[in-house]
Every structure is written in structure tokens, then in C-alpha cells.
Coordinates of C-alpha atoms in Angstrom, one line a residue:
M1257 CA 21.6 -11.5 -1.4
R1258 CA 22.3 -8.9 1.2
I1259 CA 22.9 -5.7 -0.6
A1260 CA 23.2 -3.1 2.1
T1261 CA 22.9 -2.3 5.8
A1262 CA 20.9 0.8 6.5
C1263 CA 19.5 2.9 9.3
L1264 CA 16.9 5.6 9.7
V1265 CA 18.0 9.0 8.5
L1266 CA 16.6 12.3 9.7
A1267 CA 14.4 13.9 7.0
T1268 CA 12.3 17.0 6.5
L1269 CA 10.6 16.1 3.2
G1270 CA 7.0 17.0 4.0
T1271 CA 4.8 19.2 6.1
Q1272 CA 1.6 18.7 8.0
A1273 CA -1.1 20.6 6.2
H1274 CA -1.5 23.1 9.1
A1275 CA 1.9 23.0 10.9
Q1276 CA 5.6 23.4 10.4
P1277 CA 7.8 20.5 9.3
V1278 CA 8.5 18.0 12.1
L1279 CA 12.1 17.3 13.1
V1280 CA 12.9 14.2 15.1
E1281 CA 15.9 12.3 16.4
S1282 CA 16.6 9.1 14.5
E1283 CA 16.1 5.9 16.5
V1284 CA 19.0 4.3 14.6
A1285 CA 17.1 1.1 14.0
D1286 CA 19.6 -0.9 11.9
F1287 CA 18.3 -3.3 9.3
S1288 CA 19.6 -5.3 6.3
V1289 CA 18.2 -5.0 2.8
V1290 CA 17.9 -8.5 1.3
E1291 CA 17.3 -9.2 -2.4
V1292 CA 14.4 -11.7 -2.5
A1293 CA 13.6 -12.0 -6.2
T1294 CA 14.8 -10.5 -9.5
G1295 CA 13.9 -10.3 -13.2
L1296 CA 10.5 -8.7 -12.7
E1297 CA 9.4 -6.1 -15.3
F1298 CA 8.2 -3.0 -13.5
P1299 CA 6.7 -4.8 -10.4
W1300 CA 3.7 -2.8 -9.3
S1301 CA 1.9 -4.4 -6.3
I1302 CA 2.7 -7.0 -3.6
A1303 CA 0.1 -9.1 -1.7
P1304 CA 1.5 -11.4 1.0
L1305 CA -0.1 -14.9 1.0
D1306 CA 1.6 -16.5 3.9
A1307 CA 5.1 -16.6 5.6
G1308 CA 6.8 -17.9 2.5
N1309 CA 4.8 -16.6 -0.5
L1310 CA 3.8 -13.4 -2.2
L1311 CA 1.7 -12.4 -5.1
V1312 CA 3.4 -9.7 -7.3
T1313 CA 1.9 -7.9 -10.3
E1314 CA 4.0 -6.6 -13.1
R1315 CA 2.7 -3.6 -14.9
E1316 CA 3.4 -5.3 -18.2
G1317 CA 0.5 -7.7 -17.6
R1318 CA 1.8 -10.6 -15.5
L1319 CA 0.8 -11.9 -12.1
N1320 CA 3.4 -13.9 -10.3
H1321 CA 3.8 -16.2 -7.3
V1322 CA 7.1 -15.4 -5.5
N1323 CA 8.7 -17.9 -3.1
V1324 CA 10.5 -15.6 -0.6
T1325 CA 12.7 -18.4 0.5
S1326 CA 14.0 -19.6 -2.8
G1327 CA 13.4 -16.5 -4.8
E1328 CA 11.6 -18.5 -7.5
V1329 CA 9.2 -16.5 -9.6
T1330 CA 6.3 -18.4 -11.3
A1331 CA 3.8 -16.8 -13.6
I1332 CA 0.2 -17.4 -12.8
R1333 CA -2.1 -18.1 -15.8
G1334 CA -5.7 -17.0 -16.3
L1335 CA -5.5 -13.2 -16.4
P1336 CA -8.0 -11.3 -18.7
D1337 CA -6.9 -11.0 -22.3
D1338 CA -7.9 -7.3 -22.5
I1339 CA -5.3 -5.8 -20.2
L1340 CA -4.1 -2.5 -21.8
V1341 CA -0.4 -1.9 -21.2
S1342 CA 0.1 1.8 -22.1
G1343 CA 2.0 4.5 -20.3
Q1344 CA 1.2 4.2 -16.6
G1345 CA -1.4 1.5 -17.3
G1346 CA -1.3 -2.3 -17.2
L1347 CA -1.8 -4.8 -14.4
L1348 CA -1.9 -2.7 -11.2
G1349 CA -2.9 -3.4 -7.6
V1350 CA -3.5 -6.9 -6.1
A1351 CA -5.1 -7.9 -2.9
I1352 CA -6.4 -11.2 -1.4
H1353 CA -9.8 -11.6 0.1
P1354 CA -9.8 -11.5 4.0
D1355 CA -11.3 -15.0 3.8
F1356 CA -8.7 -16.2 1.3
D1357 CA -8.0 -19.4 3.3
Q1358 CA -11.6 -20.5 2.6
N1359 CA -12.4 -19.0 -0.8
R1360 CA -8.9 -18.4 -2.4
L1361 CA -10.2 -15.2 -4.1
V1362 CA -7.7 -12.7 -5.5
Y1363 CA -8.7 -9.2 -6.5
F1364 CA -6.7 -7.1 -9.0
A1365 CA -7.0 -3.8 -10.8
Y1366 CA -6.0 -3.3 -14.4
S1367 CA -6.4 -0.8 -17.3
K1368 CA -8.3 -1.8 -20.4
G1369 CA -9.5 -0.2 -23.6
T1370 CA -7.4 1.7 -26.2
E1371 CA -4.9 4.6 -26.1
R1372 CA -7.7 7.0 -26.9
A1373 CA -10.5 5.4 -24.7
N1374 CA -9.4 3.5 -21.6
R1375 CA -10.5 3.0 -18.0
T1376 CA -9.6 1.2 -14.7
S1377 CA -11.3 -2.0 -13.9
L1378 CA -11.5 -4.4 -10.9
A1379 CA -11.6 -8.1 -11.3
R1380 CA -11.4 -11.2 -9.2
G1381 CA -10.5 -14.9 -9.7
R1382 CA -9.9 -18.0 -7.6
L1383 CA -6.3 -19.1 -7.2
S1384 CA -5.8 -22.8 -7.7
E1385 CA -4.4 -24.9 -4.9
D1386 CA -1.1 -25.3 -6.8
M1387 CA -0.9 -21.5 -7.3
S1388 CA -0.5 -21.8 -11.0
T1389 CA -3.9 -20.5 -12.3
L1390 CA -6.6 -17.9 -11.6
E1391 CA -9.9 -19.6 -12.3
A1392 CA -13.4 -18.2 -12.9
V1393 CA -12.0 -14.7 -13.5
E1394 CA -14.6 -12.0 -13.7
T1395 CA -14.6 -8.2 -13.9
I1396 CA -16.7 -6.9 -11.1
F1397 CA -16.4 -3.1 -11.7
D1398 CA -15.5 -0.7 -14.5
V1399 CA -14.9 3.0 -14.3
N1400 CA -17.7 4.5 -16.4
F1401 CA -15.5 7.2 -18.1
E1402 CA -13.4 6.5 -21.2
K1403 CA -10.4 8.7 -20.8
R1404 CA -7.7 9.6 -23.4
R1405 CA -4.0 8.5 -23.1
G1406 CA -2.3 6.2 -20.6
Y1407 CA -2.1 8.4 -17.5
H1408 CA -3.4 8.4 -14.0
F1409 CA -5.2 5.1 -13.5
G1410 CA -5.0 4.9 -9.7
G1411 CA -5.3 1.2 -9.3
R1412 CA -4.7 0.3 -5.6
V1413 CA -7.0 -2.3 -4.0
Q1414 CA -7.8 -2.4 -0.3
F1415 CA -10.3 -4.4 1.7
M1416 CA -12.3 -2.9 4.6
D1417 CA -13.3 -4.6 7.8
D1418 CA -16.8 -5.3 6.4
L1419 CA -15.3 -7.1 3.4
S1420 CA -16.2 -4.3 1.0
V1421 CA -13.4 -3.3 -1.4
L1422 CA -11.9 0.1 -2.1
L1423 CA -10.5 0.8 -5.5
T1424 CA -8.5 4.0 -6.2
T1425 CA -8.8 5.8 -9.6
G1426 CA -7.1 8.8 -11.2
D1427 CA -8.2 11.9 -13.1
G1428 CA -6.7 10.7 -16.4
Y1429 CA -4.4 13.8 -16.3
M1430 CA -6.3 15.4 -19.2
H1431 CA -9.7 15.3 -17.4
M1432 CA -8.9 16.9 -14.1
N1433 CA -12.2 18.8 -13.7
E1434 CA -14.0 15.5 -13.9
S1435 CA -12.7 14.8 -10.3
Q1436 CA -15.5 17.2 -9.2
N1437 CA -18.2 15.5 -11.2
L1438 CA -20.1 12.8 -9.3
E1439 CA -21.6 11.5 -12.6
N1440 CA -18.4 9.6 -13.3
H1441 CA -15.8 7.7 -11.3
I1442 CA -12.8 9.8 -12.5
G1443 CA -10.7 11.1 -9.6
T1444 CA -12.5 9.1 -7.0
I1445 CA -12.1 6.2 -4.6
V1446 CA -14.9 3.7 -5.2
R1447 CA -16.3 1.2 -2.8
V1448 CA -18.1 -2.0 -3.8
N1449 CA -19.0 -5.2 -2.1
D1450 CA -16.8 -8.2 -2.7
D1451 CA -19.0 -9.3 -5.5
G1452 CA -19.0 -5.9 -7.2
S1453 CA -22.5 -4.8 -6.0
V1454 CA -23.1 -1.4 -4.4
P1455 CA -23.0 -1.2 -0.6
F1456 CA -26.3 0.2 0.7
D1457 CA -24.5 2.7 2.9
N1458 CA -22.3 4.3 0.3
P1459 CA -22.5 8.1 0.6
F1460 CA -24.1 8.6 -2.8
A1461 CA -26.0 5.4 -3.2
T1462 CA -29.3 7.2 -3.4
T1463 CA -28.1 10.6 -4.8
A1464 CA -29.7 11.3 -8.2
A1465 CA -27.2 11.3 -11.1
A1466 CA -24.2 10.4 -8.9
Q1467 CA -22.4 7.1 -9.4
P1468 CA -23.4 5.0 -6.4
E1469 CA -20.0 3.3 -6.1
I1470 CA -18.2 6.6 -5.2
Y1471 CA -16.8 6.7 -1.7
S1472 CA -14.8 9.9 -1.9
Y1473 CA -13.9 12.3 -4.7
G1474 CA -11.8 15.3 -5.7
H1475 CA -8.6 13.1 -6.0
R1476 CA -5.9 13.5 -8.6
N1477 CA -4.2 10.0 -8.8
V1478 CA -4.4 7.9 -5.6
Q1479 CA -1.4 5.5 -5.6
G1480 CA -1.5 4.2 -2.0
I1481 CA -4.2 3.1 0.5
A1482 CA -4.1 1.3 3.8
I1483 CA -6.3 0.8 6.9
H1484 CA -5.2 2.5 10.1
P1485 CA -4.8 -0.3 12.7
E1486 CA -6.6 1.6 15.5
T1487 CA -9.2 3.9 14.0
R1488 CA -9.9 1.5 11.1
R1489 CA -10.2 4.5 8.7
A1490 CA -8.7 4.3 5.3
W1491 CA -5.6 6.5 4.7
A1492 CA -4.5 7.3 1.1
H1493 CA -1.9 9.3 -0.6
E1494 CA -2.0 10.8 -4.1
H1495 CA 0.2 12.4 -6.6
G1496 CA 0.0 16.2 -6.9
P1497 CA 1.1 18.0 -10.0
R1498 CA 4.4 19.9 -9.4
G1499 CA 4.3 19.8 -5.6
G1500 CA 1.3 19.0 -3.5
D1501 CA 1.5 15.2 -3.1
E1502 CA -0.8 14.4 -0.2
I1503 CA -1.7 12.0 2.6
N1504 CA -5.4 12.0 3.3
I1505 CA -7.7 10.3 5.7
I1506 CA -10.6 9.0 3.7
R1507 CA -14.1 9.7 5.0
P1508 CA -17.2 8.6 3.0
G1509 CA -18.6 11.4 0.9
D1510 CA -15.8 13.9 1.5
N1511 CA -14.4 16.1 -1.3
Y1512 CA -10.6 16.4 -1.3
G1513 CA -10.6 19.4 -3.6
W1514 CA -8.7 18.6 -6.7
P1515 CA -8.3 20.7 -8.9
L1516 CA -10.1 23.5 -7.1
V1517 CA -7.6 23.5 -4.2
T1518 CA -4.0 22.2 -4.3
Y1519 CA -0.6 22.8 -2.8
G1520 CA 1.0 22.2 -6.3
I1521 CA 1.4 24.1 -9.5
D1522 CA 1.2 22.8 -13.1
Y1523 CA 4.3 21.3 -14.7
D1524 CA 4.8 24.4 -16.9
G1525 CA 4.8 26.6 -13.8
S1526 CA 1.3 27.9 -14.3
I1527 CA -1.1 28.2 -11.4
I1528 CA -3.8 25.6 -11.2
S1529 CA -5.6 27.1 -8.2
E1530 CA -4.8 30.1 -6.0
E1531 CA -6.2 28.2 -3.0
S1532 CA -4.7 25.3 -1.0
E1533 CA -7.8 24.8 1.1
G1534 CA -11.3 26.0 1.3
P1535 CA -14.8 25.4 2.8
G1536 CA -16.3 22.1 1.7
F1537 CA -12.9 20.5 1.0
T1538 CA -11.1 18.1 3.2
S1539 CA -7.5 19.1 3.7
P1540 CA -4.6 16.5 3.8
V1541 CA -2.9 15.6 7.0
W1542 CA 0.5 15.7 5.3
Q1543 CA 1.8 17.1 2.0
W1544 CA 5.0 17.0 0.1
T1545 CA 6.4 20.0 -1.8
P1546 CA 8.5 19.3 -3.9
S1547 CA 6.8 16.1 -5.0
L1548 CA 8.2 12.7 -4.1
A1549 CA 5.7 10.7 -6.1
P1550 CA 4.5 8.4 -3.3
S1551 CA 3.4 4.9 -4.4
G1552 CA 2.3 2.2 -2.1
M1553 CA 1.7 2.5 1.7
A1554 CA 1.2 0.2 4.6
F1555 CA 0.8 0.4 8.4
Y1556 CA 3.4 -1.7 10.1
S1557 CA 2.2 -4.7 12.2
G1558 CA 4.6 -7.5 13.1
D1559 CA 7.3 -8.8 15.4
Q1560 CA 10.4 -8.0 13.4
F1561 CA 10.4 -4.2 14.1
P1562 CA 8.5 -3.7 17.4
G1563 CA 9.6 0.0 17.5
W1564 CA 7.6 0.6 14.3
E1565 CA 4.3 -0.9 15.4
G1566 CA 1.4 1.1 14.1
D1567 CA 3.7 3.4 12.0
L1568 CA 2.9 4.3 8.4
L1569 CA 5.4 3.3 5.7
V1570 CA 5.3 5.1 2.3
A1571 CA 7.3 4.1 -0.7
T1572 CA 8.3 6.8 -3.2
L1573 CA 9.3 6.9 -6.9
A1574 CA 10.9 10.3 -7.6
G1575 CA 12.0 10.5 -4.0
S1576 CA 13.7 7.1 -4.1
T1577 CA 13.1 6.6 -0.4
L1578 CA 11.0 4.7 2.1
L1579 CA 9.4 7.0 4.6
R1580 CA 8.3 6.1 8.1
Y1581 CA 5.7 8.1 9.9
E1582 CA 4.7 8.0 13.6
V1583 CA 1.0 8.7 13.7
D1584 CA -1.5 9.3 16.5
N1585 CA -5.1 8.7 15.6
D1586 CA -5.7 11.3 12.8
S1587 CA -2.3 13.1 13.1
V1588 CA 1.1 12.6 11.7
L1589 CA 3.8 13.2 14.4
T1590 CA 7.1 12.6 12.8
E1591 CA 8.7 11.7 9.5
E1592 CA 11.9 9.7 8.9
R1593 CA 13.7 8.8 5.7
M1594 CA 15.2 5.4 4.8
L1595 CA 17.0 3.7 1.9
S1596 CA 18.0 6.9 0.1
D1597 CA 21.5 5.4 -0.4
L1598 CA 20.0 2.7 -2.6
G1599 CA 18.8 5.3 -5.2
Q1600 CA 15.9 3.0 -6.3
R1601 CA 12.4 3.9 -7.4
L1602 CA 10.1 2.1 -4.9
R1603 CA 6.7 1.2 -6.3
D1604 CA 5.1 -0.7 -3.4
V1605 CA 5.6 -1.5 0.3
A1606 CA 3.9 -4.4 2.0
I1607 CA 4.1 -6.1 5.4
G1608 CA 4.6 -9.9 5.1
V1609 CA 2.9 -12.4 7.3
D1610 CA 6.4 -13.0 8.7
G1611 CA 6.7 -9.4 9.9
Y1612 CA 9.3 -8.4 7.4
V1613 CA 8.9 -5.3 5.1
Y1614 CA 8.8 -6.1 1.4
L1615 CA 9.5 -3.5 -1.3
A1616 CA 9.0 -3.6 -5.1
V1617 CA 11.7 -1.8 -7.1
D1618 CA 10.2 -0.1 -10.1
D1619 CA 12.5 -0.9 -13.0
L1620 CA 12.7 -2.8 -16.3
D1621 CA 14.8 -5.3 -14.3
G1622 CA 12.8 -5.0 -11.1
R1623 CA 13.3 -6.7 -7.8
I1624 CA 11.6 -7.6 -4.6
L1625 CA 13.6 -6.5 -1.5
R1626 CA 13.1 -7.4 2.1
L1627 CA 14.1 -5.4 5.2
E1628 CA 15.4 -7.6 8.1
P1629 CA 16.4 -6.3 11.5
V1630 CA 20.1 -6.6 12.3
V1631 CA 20.7 -8.7 15.4
N1632 CA 23.7 -7.3 17.4

């Protein structure tokens, strides 16, 4: 179902960390928004399989195969029976192994435990040829800190070029100071090999008392991660408190400062830190104040939107927009806003093998949408 025709709209929603907001002329790249699938309960993450199929997680604890041609949604059996669905927790990010065509391995993040003692975990399983079942499912990594309440799990999964896996975590909301404590995985991005073992070149692999899986730390709640197509560095964005959502370039061993430095304030208006940057902390390349609650990100690569090649796409929840950024190596050049007329909370954005842009609408009656270029 075609539900709208939209174009890029000029926006000034964010700022570079060390510059004024960037204003640009819209390229007026028209596209249609096509409804691909419906009836999904809070869809959380999209992993394209091939030109006709997607894997889509639902936060409520379901993994689905979605046929993008027919719109048919089929539940996949075999998930762990210990998924905790509470608050922001449940079944979270999903990614397929780069060698999926040979090994059919699917990786997914989920929360487990109880309301008073929970954590983020990473598991993998082998998808059956008929796409009905995950087989030989095993948990390959557990955050080592049991946090209270169902907030700030992180949960995005991203493969690197060397087949290692990045998993984002959160600070648990009530445990923000733990983001500076290398003895646990709270408020970090962790890196493991595809079997869950520790890469020998992780920055803290030989540091006494530090958790060897930690790749970077000082994060609040990382909700999007993607690999830059040229530099091959990981980019990630995270939720700030009230203001101070950030885009960061992730470098091994770096400290991103939370909660010692932040562009945001607490929800009650109190000051978390007087400083937005400082020695020893890596500053964001972009920040949003007020917050947009970014969730999901992808660098565009495909034939459908050649003018977007290499651009960064960011979905937002509170902002109810899709943002497009022109980037140059480690810099953000421009920001443009799309889909604000839909008024939908967007949980994820992914680039299909077919070159279309797929979006997950975060709702009790959630949907998968597709952006298609308008042919004049």
C-alpha cells in the first residue's frame, strides 16, 4: 500500500559538536512510502536476508521472516525461553553473519533476568533452510552486571570486517556511574569474536580488572551502530538524558564521557555535569538538543537512491523523523529531515539488498515501510 509521497525537508535539528548548525538546500529527492508488512508488535530491528526477505524482531519476544513482496509475516521458532520482556527490554537487535550464505548464522540481542536483576545478552542460532526455525541456539555473551528495572539495554548488533561482533549496551538508567567502571560491561560497546571469545587485540584484553570484551566505554544507551563505507570505522548514536543525544565515531579504548561530560540535563532539570567535553573524553561529531531519541542507523549503499550513496540515515522515536546526513570521512556536513508528515516513531532503518530503505514503525500495531524513488 502506498501511503504517502514525500520529499526531503530542510532541517536544523542538530549541531556539530564544535560548530554551528549546518543549513543546506534540499535536493528534493521525491520518493514513495510503501507499506510492506503490518501487525507487528513493537518491531525493533531489521536484518535484510536477500532481495525478497527480511528478518524482523519484535520487542515482545518474537523473530519473524517477512516476505517484502507478499507482506507475509511468519514467526520463526527456536528462540531462548528466558527472554525478559519488561519496559525497554525484550528481543532487540538482529544481524546475520557475513558468511550467512554458507553458515546461515543469525545473531540477536535480548534482555534476560528479572525486573530487579537483568542484563543484555548476545546469542546466535542457525536458520533452517525453510526459514521456520533457529537451530542450535546458544548464548555467546552476557553483560556481567545485574541491573535494576527495565531501562537502557542498548541491544544493537553489528559485524565488523574481521567477522568480530559489536554489541551495544546501556547504563541501566539507575547505574550511570558504572559507565566509567571498566570492571563491568554497563554503558559500553563490547566486541567479541563470532563464537563469543575475546579478540586478542581488544583494547582492554590484558588490562587487570577490566572486562576484556570492552571496546569503548562512557556511553549512556547506544541505540544505533553502523560501519562507515570508506573509513570502515564504527559510528554509533546514543540517547542523552534531556538533550545531548550524540553521534560518535567509535575508536577502540576511547572513553565517551557519560556521565562526567554531557550536552544534556537530567529529566527534572537538574545538572548532571557542568562540562560538555574535557581531556580524556572523546567528543561526539554531532549532538541533538533537544533530544530526538535516535534509534537505528545505516549508511546508504544501493542503486535506488544514487544521490544518497555513502550518506548516513538515522531513525528517530521522539523526533518521528528519518534524518539524512552527508558525511566526509569523520565529519558530518549536512543534515536533512524526512517523513515528519507521517508522525510515526521510527525504531530502525536498514538498507535492503534491493537498494530500498526499510523502516520499522514502533507501535503496538507496528509496520515495516519501504522508501521507493518516484520515477517521473
